[in-house]
Short mmCIF file of C-alpha atoms and ligand atoms in Angstrom, two decimals:
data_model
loop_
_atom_site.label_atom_id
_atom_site.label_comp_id
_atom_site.label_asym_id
_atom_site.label_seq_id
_atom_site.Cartn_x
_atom_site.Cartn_y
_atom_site.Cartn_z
CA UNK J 1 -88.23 97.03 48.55
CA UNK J 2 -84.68 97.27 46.70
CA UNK J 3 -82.77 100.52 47.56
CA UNK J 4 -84.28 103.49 45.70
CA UNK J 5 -81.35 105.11 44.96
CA UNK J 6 -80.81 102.97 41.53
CA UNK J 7 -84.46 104.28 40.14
CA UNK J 8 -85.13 106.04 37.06
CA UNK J 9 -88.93 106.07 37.66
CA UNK J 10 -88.96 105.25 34.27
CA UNK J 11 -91.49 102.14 33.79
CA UNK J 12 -90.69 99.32 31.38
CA UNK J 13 -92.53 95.84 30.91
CA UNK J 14 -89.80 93.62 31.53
CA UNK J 15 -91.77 90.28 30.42
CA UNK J 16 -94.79 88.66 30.22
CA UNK J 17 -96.47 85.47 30.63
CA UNK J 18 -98.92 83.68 29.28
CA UNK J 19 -101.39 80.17 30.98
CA UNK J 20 -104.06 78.96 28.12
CA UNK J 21 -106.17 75.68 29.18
CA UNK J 22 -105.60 72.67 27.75
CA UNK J 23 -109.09 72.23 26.46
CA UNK J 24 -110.60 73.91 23.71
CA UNK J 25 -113.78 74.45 21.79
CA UNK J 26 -114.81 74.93 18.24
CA UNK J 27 -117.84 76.81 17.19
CA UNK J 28 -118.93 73.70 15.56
CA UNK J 29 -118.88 71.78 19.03
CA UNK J 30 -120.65 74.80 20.42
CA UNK J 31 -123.14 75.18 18.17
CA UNK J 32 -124.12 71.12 18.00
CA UNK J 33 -124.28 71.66 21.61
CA UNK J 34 -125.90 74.77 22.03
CA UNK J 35 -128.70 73.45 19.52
CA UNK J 36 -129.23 70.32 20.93
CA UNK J 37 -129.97 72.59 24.15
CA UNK J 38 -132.84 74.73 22.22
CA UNK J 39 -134.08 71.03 20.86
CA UNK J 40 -134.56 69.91 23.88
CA UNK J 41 -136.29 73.11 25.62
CA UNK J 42 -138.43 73.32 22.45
CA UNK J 43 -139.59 69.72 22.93
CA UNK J 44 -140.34 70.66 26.61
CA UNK J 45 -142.31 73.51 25.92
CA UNK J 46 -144.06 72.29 22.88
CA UNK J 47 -147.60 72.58 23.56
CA UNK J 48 -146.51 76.17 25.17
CA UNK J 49 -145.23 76.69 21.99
CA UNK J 50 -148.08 75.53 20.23
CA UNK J 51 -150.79 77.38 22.31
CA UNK J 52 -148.81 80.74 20.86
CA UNK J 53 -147.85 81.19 24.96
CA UNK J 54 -144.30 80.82 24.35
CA UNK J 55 -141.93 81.73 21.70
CA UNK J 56 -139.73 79.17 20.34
CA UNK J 57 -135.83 79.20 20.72
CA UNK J 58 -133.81 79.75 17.59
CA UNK J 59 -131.12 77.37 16.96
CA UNK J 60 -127.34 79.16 16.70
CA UNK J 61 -125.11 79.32 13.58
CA UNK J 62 -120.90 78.89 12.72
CA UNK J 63 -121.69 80.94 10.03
CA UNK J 64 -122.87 84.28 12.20
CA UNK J 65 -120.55 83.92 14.73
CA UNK J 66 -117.65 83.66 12.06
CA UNK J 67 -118.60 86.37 10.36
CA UNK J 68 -120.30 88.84 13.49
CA UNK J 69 -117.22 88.64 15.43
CA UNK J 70 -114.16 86.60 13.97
CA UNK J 71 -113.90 84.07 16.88
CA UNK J 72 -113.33 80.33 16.07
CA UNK J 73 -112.60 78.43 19.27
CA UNK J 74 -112.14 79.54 22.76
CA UNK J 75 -110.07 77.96 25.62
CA UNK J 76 -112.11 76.90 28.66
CA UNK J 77 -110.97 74.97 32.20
CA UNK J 78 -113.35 72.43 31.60
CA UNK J 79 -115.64 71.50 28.53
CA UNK J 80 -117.64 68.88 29.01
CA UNK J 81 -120.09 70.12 31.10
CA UNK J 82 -119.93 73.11 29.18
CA UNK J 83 -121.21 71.31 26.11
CA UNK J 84 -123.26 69.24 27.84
CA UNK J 85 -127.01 70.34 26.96
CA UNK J 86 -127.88 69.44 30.73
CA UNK J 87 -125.15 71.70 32.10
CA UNK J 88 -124.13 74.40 29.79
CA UNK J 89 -121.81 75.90 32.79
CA UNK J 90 -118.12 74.92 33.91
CA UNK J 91 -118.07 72.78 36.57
CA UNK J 92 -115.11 71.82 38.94
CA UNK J 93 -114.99 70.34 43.03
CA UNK J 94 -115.13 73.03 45.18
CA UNK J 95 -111.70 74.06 46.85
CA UNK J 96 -110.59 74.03 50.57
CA UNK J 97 -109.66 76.88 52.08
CA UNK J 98 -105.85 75.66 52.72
CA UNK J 99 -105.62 74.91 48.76
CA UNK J 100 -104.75 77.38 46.12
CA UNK J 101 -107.73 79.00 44.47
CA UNK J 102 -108.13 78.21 40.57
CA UNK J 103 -107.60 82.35 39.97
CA UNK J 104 -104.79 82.07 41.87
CA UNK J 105 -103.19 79.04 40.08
CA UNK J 106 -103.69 80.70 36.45
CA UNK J 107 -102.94 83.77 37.48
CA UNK J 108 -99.38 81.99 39.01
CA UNK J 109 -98.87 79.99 36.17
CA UNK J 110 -98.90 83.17 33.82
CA UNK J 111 -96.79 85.33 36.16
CA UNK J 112 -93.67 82.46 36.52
CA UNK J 113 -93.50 82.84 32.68
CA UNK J 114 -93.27 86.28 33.48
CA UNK J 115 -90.72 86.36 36.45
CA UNK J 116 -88.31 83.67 34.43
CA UNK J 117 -88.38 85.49 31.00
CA UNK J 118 -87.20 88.63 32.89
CA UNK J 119 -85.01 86.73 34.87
CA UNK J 120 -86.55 88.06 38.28
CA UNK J 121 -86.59 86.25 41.05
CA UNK J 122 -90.05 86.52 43.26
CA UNK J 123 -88.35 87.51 46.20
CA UNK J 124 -87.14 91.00 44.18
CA UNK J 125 -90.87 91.84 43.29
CA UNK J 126 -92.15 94.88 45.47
CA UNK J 127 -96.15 94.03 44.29
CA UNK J 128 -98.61 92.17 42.46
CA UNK J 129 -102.12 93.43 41.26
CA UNK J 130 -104.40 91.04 40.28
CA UNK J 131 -106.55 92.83 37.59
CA UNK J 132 -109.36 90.84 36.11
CA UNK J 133 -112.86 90.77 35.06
CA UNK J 134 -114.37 88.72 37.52
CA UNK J 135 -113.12 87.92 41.28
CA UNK J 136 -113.43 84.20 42.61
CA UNK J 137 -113.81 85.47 46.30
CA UNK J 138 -114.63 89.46 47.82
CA UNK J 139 -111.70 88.39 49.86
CA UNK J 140 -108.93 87.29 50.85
CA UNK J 141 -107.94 89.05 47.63
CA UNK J 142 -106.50 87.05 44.89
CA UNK J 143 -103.55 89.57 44.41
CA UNK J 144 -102.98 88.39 47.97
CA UNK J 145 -102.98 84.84 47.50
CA UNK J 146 -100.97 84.90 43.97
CA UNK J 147 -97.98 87.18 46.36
CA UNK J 148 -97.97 84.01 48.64
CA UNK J 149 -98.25 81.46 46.34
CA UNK J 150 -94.76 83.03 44.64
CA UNK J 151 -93.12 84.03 47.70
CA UNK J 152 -93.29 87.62 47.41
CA UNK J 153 -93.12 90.32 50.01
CA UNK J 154 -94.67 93.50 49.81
CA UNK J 155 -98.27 93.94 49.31
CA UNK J 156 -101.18 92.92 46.67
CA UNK J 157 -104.13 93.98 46.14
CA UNK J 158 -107.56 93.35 43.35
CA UNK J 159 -108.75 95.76 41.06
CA UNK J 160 -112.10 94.95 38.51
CA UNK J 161 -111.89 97.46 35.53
CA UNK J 162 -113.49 94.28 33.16
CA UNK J 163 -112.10 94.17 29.67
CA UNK J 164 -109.75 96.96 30.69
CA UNK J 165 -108.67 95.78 33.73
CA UNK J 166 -104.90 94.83 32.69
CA UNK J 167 -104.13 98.25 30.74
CA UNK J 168 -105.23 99.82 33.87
CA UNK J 169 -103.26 97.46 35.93
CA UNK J 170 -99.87 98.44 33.73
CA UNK J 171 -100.74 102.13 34.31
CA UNK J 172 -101.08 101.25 37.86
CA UNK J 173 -98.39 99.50 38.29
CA UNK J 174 -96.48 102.41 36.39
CA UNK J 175 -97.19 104.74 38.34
CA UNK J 176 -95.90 103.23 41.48
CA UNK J 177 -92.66 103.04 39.64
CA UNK J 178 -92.65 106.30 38.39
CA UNK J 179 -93.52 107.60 41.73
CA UNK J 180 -90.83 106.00 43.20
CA UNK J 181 -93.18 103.53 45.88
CA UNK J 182 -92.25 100.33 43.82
CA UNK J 183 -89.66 98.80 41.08
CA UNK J 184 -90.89 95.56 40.14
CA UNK J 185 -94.92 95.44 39.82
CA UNK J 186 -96.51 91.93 38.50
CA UNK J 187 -100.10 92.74 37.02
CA UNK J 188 -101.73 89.29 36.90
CA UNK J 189 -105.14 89.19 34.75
CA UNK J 190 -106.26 85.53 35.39
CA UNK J 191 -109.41 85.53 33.44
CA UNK J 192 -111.81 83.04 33.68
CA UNK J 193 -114.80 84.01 31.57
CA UNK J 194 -116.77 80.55 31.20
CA UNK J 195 -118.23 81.48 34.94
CA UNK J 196 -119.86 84.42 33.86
CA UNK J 197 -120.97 83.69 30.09
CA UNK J 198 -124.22 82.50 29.76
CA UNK J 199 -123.79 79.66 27.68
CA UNK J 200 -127.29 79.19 26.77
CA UNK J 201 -127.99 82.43 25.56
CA UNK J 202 -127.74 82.36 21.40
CA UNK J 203 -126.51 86.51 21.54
CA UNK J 204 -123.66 85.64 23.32
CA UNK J 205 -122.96 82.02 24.38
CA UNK J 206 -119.61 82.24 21.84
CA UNK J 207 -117.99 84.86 22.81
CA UNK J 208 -115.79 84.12 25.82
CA UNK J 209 -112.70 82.41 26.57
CA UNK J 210 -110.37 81.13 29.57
CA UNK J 211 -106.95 82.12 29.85
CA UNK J 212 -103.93 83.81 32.30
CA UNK J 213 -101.33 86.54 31.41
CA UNK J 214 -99.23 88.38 33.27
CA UNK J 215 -97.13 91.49 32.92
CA UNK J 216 -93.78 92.36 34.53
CA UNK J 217 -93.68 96.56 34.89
CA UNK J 218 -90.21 97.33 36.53
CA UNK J 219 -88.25 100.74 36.92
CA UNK J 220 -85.74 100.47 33.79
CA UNK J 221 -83.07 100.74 36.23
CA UNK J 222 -83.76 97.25 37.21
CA UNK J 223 -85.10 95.71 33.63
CA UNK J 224 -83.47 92.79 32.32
CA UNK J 225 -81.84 94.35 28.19
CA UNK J 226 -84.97 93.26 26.41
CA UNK J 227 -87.44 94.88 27.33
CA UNK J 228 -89.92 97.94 25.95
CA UNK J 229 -89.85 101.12 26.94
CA UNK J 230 -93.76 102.69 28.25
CA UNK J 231 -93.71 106.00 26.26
CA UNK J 232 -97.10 107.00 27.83
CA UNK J 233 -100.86 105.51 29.59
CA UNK J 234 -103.86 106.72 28.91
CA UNK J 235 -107.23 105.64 30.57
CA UNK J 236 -110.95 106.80 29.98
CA UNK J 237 -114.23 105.58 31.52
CA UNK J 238 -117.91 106.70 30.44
CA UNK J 239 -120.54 105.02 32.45
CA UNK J 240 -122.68 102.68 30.00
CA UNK J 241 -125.87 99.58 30.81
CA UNK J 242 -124.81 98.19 27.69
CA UNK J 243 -122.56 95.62 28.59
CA UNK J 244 -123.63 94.83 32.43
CA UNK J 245 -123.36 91.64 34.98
CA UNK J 246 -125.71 92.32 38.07
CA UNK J 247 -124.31 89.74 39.99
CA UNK J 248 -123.21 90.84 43.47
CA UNK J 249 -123.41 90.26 47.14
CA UNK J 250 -126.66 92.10 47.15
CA UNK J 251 -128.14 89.49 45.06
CA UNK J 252 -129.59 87.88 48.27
CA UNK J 253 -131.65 91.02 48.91
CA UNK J 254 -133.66 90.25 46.02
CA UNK J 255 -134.35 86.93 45.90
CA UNK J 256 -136.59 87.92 43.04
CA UNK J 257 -134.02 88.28 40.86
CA UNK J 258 -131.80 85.14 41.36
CA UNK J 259 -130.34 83.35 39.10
CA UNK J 260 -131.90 85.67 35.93
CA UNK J 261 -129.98 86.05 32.69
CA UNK J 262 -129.02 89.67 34.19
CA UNK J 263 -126.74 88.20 36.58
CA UNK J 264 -124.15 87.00 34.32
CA UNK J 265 -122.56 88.78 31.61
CA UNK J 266 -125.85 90.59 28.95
CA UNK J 267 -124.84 93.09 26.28
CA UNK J 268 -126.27 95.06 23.28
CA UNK J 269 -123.44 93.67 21.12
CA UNK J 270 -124.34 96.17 18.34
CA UNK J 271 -124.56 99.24 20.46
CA UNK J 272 -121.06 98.55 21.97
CA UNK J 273 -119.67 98.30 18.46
CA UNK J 274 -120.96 101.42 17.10
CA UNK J 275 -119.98 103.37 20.19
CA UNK J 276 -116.43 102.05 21.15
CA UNK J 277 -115.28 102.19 18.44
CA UNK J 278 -115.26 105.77 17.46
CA UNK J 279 -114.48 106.63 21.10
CA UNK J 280 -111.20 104.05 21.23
CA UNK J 281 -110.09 105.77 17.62
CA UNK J 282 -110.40 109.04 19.14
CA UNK J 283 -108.71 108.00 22.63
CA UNK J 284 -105.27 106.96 20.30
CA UNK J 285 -105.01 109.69 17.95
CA UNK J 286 -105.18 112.21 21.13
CA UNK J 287 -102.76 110.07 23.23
CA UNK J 288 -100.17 109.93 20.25
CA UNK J 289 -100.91 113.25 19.32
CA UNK J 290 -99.88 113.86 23.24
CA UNK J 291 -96.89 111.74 23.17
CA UNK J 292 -95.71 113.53 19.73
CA UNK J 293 -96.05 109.80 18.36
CA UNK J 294 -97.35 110.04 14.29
CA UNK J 295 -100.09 106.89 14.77
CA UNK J 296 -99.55 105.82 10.64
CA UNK J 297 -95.69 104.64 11.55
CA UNK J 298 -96.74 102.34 14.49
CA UNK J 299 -95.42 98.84 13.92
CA UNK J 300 -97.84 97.05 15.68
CA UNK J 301 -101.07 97.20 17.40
CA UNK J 302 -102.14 94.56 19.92
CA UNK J 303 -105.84 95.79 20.05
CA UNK J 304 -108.61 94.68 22.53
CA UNK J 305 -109.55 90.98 21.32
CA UNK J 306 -114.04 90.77 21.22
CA UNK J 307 -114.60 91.13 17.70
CA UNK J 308 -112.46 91.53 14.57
CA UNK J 309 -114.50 94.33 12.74
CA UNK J 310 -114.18 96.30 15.54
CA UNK J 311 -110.16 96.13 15.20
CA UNK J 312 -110.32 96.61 11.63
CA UNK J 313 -112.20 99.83 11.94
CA UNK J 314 -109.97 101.04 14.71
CA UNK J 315 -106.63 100.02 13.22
CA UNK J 316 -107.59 101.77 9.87
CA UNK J 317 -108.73 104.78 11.56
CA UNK J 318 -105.33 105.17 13.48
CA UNK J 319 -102.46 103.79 10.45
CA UNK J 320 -104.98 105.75 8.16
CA UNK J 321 -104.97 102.57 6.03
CA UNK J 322 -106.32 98.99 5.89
CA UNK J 323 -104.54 96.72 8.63
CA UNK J 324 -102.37 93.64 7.75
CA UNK J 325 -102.08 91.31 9.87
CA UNK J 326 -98.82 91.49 10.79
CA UNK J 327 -99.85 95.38 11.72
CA UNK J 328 -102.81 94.45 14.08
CA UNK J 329 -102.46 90.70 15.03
CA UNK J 330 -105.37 88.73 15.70
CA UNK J 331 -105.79 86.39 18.79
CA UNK J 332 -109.31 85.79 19.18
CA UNK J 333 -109.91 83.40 16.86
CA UNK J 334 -108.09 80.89 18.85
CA UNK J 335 -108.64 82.70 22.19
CA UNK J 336 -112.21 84.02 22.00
CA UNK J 337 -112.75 87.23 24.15
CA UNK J 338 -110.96 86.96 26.69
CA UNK J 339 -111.66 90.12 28.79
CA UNK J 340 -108.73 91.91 30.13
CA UNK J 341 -105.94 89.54 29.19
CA UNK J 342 -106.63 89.83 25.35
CA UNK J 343 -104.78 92.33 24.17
CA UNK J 344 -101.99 91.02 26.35
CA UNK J 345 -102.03 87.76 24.73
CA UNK J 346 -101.26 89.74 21.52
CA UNK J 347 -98.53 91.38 22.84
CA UNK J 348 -97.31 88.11 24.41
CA UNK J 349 -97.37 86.32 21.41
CA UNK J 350 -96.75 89.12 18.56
CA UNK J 351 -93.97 91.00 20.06
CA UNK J 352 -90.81 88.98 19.98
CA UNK J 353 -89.33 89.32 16.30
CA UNK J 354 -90.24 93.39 16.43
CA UNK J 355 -86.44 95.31 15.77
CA UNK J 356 -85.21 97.79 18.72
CA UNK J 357 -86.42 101.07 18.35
CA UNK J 358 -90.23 99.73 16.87
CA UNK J 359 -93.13 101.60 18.46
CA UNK J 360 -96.64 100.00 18.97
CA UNK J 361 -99.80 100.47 20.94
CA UNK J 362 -101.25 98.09 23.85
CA UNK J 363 -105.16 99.00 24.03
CA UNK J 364 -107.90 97.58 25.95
CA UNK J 365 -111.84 98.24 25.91
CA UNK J 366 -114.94 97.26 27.15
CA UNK J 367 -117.57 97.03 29.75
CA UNK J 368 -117.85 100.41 31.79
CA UNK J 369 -117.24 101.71 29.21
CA UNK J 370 -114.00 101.61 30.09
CA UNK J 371 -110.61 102.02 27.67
CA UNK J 372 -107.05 102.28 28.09
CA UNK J 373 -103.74 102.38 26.02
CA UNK J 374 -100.03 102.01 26.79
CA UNK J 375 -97.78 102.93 23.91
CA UNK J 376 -94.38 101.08 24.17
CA UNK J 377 -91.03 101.03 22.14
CA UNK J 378 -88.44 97.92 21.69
CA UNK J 379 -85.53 98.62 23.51
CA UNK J 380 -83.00 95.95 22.54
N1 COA U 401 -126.49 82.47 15.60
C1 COA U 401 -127.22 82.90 14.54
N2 COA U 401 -127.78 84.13 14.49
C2 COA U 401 -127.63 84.93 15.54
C3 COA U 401 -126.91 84.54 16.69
C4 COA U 401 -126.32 83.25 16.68
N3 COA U 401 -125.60 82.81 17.73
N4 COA U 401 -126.92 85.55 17.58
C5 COA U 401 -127.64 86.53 17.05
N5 COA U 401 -128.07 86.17 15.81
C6 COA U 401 -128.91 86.94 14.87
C7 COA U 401 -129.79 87.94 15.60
O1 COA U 401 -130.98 87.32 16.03
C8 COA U 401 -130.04 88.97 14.52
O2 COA U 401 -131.05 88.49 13.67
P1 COA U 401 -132.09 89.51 12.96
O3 COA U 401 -131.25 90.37 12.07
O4 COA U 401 -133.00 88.59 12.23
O5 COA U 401 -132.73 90.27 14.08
C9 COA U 401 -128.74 88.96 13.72
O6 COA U 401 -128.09 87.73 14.02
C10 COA U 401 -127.82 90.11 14.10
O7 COA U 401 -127.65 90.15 15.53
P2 COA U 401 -126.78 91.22 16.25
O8 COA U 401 -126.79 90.93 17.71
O9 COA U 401 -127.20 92.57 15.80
O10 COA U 401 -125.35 90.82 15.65
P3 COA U 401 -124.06 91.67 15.47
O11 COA U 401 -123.74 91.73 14.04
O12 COA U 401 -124.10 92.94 16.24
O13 COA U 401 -122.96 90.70 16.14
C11 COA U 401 -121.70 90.57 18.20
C12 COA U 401 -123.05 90.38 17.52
C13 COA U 401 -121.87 90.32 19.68
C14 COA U 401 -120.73 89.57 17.62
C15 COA U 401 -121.18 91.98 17.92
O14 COA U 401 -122.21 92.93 18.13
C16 COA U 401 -120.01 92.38 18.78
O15 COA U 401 -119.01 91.69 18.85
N6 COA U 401 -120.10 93.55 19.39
C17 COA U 401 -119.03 94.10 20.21
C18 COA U 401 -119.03 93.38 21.48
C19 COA U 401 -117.98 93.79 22.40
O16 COA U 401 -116.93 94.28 22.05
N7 COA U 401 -118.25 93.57 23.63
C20 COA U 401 -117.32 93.81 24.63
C21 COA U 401 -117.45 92.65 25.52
S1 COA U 401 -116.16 92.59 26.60
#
């Protein structure tokens, strides 16, 4: 670590960076695939179906998942076998223990952005969290693998807060700074949702995407001149079955219960709408209330991406007027949900032409229920 004596223990996010997969698809490929799927099954099943001894599968729409949620494509690592009717799961050669993990190698990619737009060079970064939805491993942790991968001394560890898992991350990763124990953090949110979507389940099979950001929080002592300013953090749990993945170690206990829909990601889309959102609203009026921040002259909020209603109804409720666009960008219909990393890739791409001085509002929410928000100001 770099002499402490040059430390404001004020945090900043120096940069950020951002990995998105090559390979993308649209709801119409999803759909044709998804209902090709249900065909199929239904043809199995048929006399099943006939005998009144099964219900039949219901074929998907574009239309509904347009208009429920917003999303249009999604990045994925690999598509094929995700479209393919047989499949309907990403599928890639397992990795030796001497090669880089595929976390690790998003979550790299997205954190060199990060270290060259700031200027940094590894060797001058004091930690890295890896902050993410879904770990590929218990351990080694990935944090761990990403430090080595970049060359970084210090320390790393993993930390699973799902959706919110990179505002908690940057609050994190603030606090070290403003406590003096670190000046250069790296939060890394590889996110790689296709493993734990179900794809052949019609509630939900379009809502995820694959991606990698990565945020730079540094001491301002250290920051390279652009840069913004964290005014203030904010996180807030309340424990909810509503959005829920029972997959775990102790899945082998229960052999019962293997490979069951429950065991990778199940929600009651409807109930988490009606509930977060009122709760997030609430969370970001009290924060800027507590930061003396008046929430109508925000320039920009980069909002949780999982369904664009959701961030209409929030971002009215906090500018105290209909969103534009340009007020509360939207990234999911190109990204899908992408967990953790979305409101990141907001930031990441929605941030640059913003003057010095503008003020806008980071905010993440989700499965726990878990929320989080991390106001920030342009500094030059
Ligand atoms: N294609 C066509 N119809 C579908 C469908 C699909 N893929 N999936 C569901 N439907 C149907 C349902 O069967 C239901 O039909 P019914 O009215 O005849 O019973 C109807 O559409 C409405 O379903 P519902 O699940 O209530 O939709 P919704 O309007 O709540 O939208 C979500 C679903 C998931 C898009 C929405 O609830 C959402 O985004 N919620 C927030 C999720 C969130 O933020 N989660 C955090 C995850 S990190």
């Amino acid at each position: 670590m770099t002499a402490v004596s040059s430390s404001t223990h004020r945090p900043v996010i120096s940069a950020t960076g951002l990995f998105t997969p090559e390979q993308s698809i649209t709801n119409e490929e999803l759909v044709d695939s998804f209902n090709r799927f249900v065909d199929r099954e239904n043809e199995i099943h048929a006399d099943e179906i006939a005998g009144g001894a099964r219900e039949p599968l219901t074929h998907s729409s574009v239309g509904f998942i347009e208009k429920a949620s917003g999303i249009k494509a999604r990045h994925v690592m690999t598509k094929e076998p995700v479209l393919d009717p047989q499949t309907m799961s990403p599928r890639w050669p397992e990795r030796g223990n001497d090669e880089l993990s595929l976390m690790a190698e998003i979550g790299v990619a997205a954190a060199r952005q990060a270290l060259e737009r700031a200027g940094r060079e590894p060797g001058d970064v004091d930690a890295v969290l890896c902050a993410a939805s879904n770990m590929e491993r218990p351990y080694p942790a990935m944090a761990i693998e990403i430090q080595q991968a970049l060359g970084i001394d210090g320390f790393g560890f993993d930390m699973n807060v799902a959706c919110s898992s990179a505002t908690f991350g940057i609050q994190t990763a603030a606090d070290y700074i403003r406590a003096g124990n670190a000046r250069s953090v790296l939060v890394c949110s590889p996110e790689i949702t296709s493993g734990h979507l179900n794809w052949r389940d019609r509630d939900s099979h379009f809502i995820f995407g694959d991606v990698a950001t990565a945020v730079l929080v540094e001491d301002a002592a250290i920051a390279p001149e652009a840069h913004w300013d964290i005014l203030g953090t904010k996180l807030k749990t309340v424990f909810s079955n509503n959005i829920r993945n029972n997959f775990g170690f102790l899945n082998r206990a229960s052999p019962e219960g293997e490979g069951q829909a429950d065991k990778l990601f199940v929600q009651e889309g409807r109930k988490v709408f009606k509930e977060v959102v009122p709760m997030v609203a609430e969370m970001i009026l009290e924060e800027a209330e507590r930061l003396s921040l008046d929430p109508a002259a925000l320039r920009r909020l980069w909002l949780h991406q999982a369904n664009a209603g959701m961030n209409r109804l929030i971002a009215q409720r906090v500018l105290g007027h209909e969103a534009s666009e340009d007020e509360s960008p939207t990234v999911l219909d190109t990204y899908g949900n992408t967990s953790s990393a979305g409101s990141i890739i907001a930031f990441h791409l929605h941030s640059e032409e913003l003057e010095p001085g503008d003020t806008g509002l980071i905010c993440s929410f989700g499965a726990g229920y878990s929320a989080g928000t991390v106001f920030v100001r342009k500094a030059a």
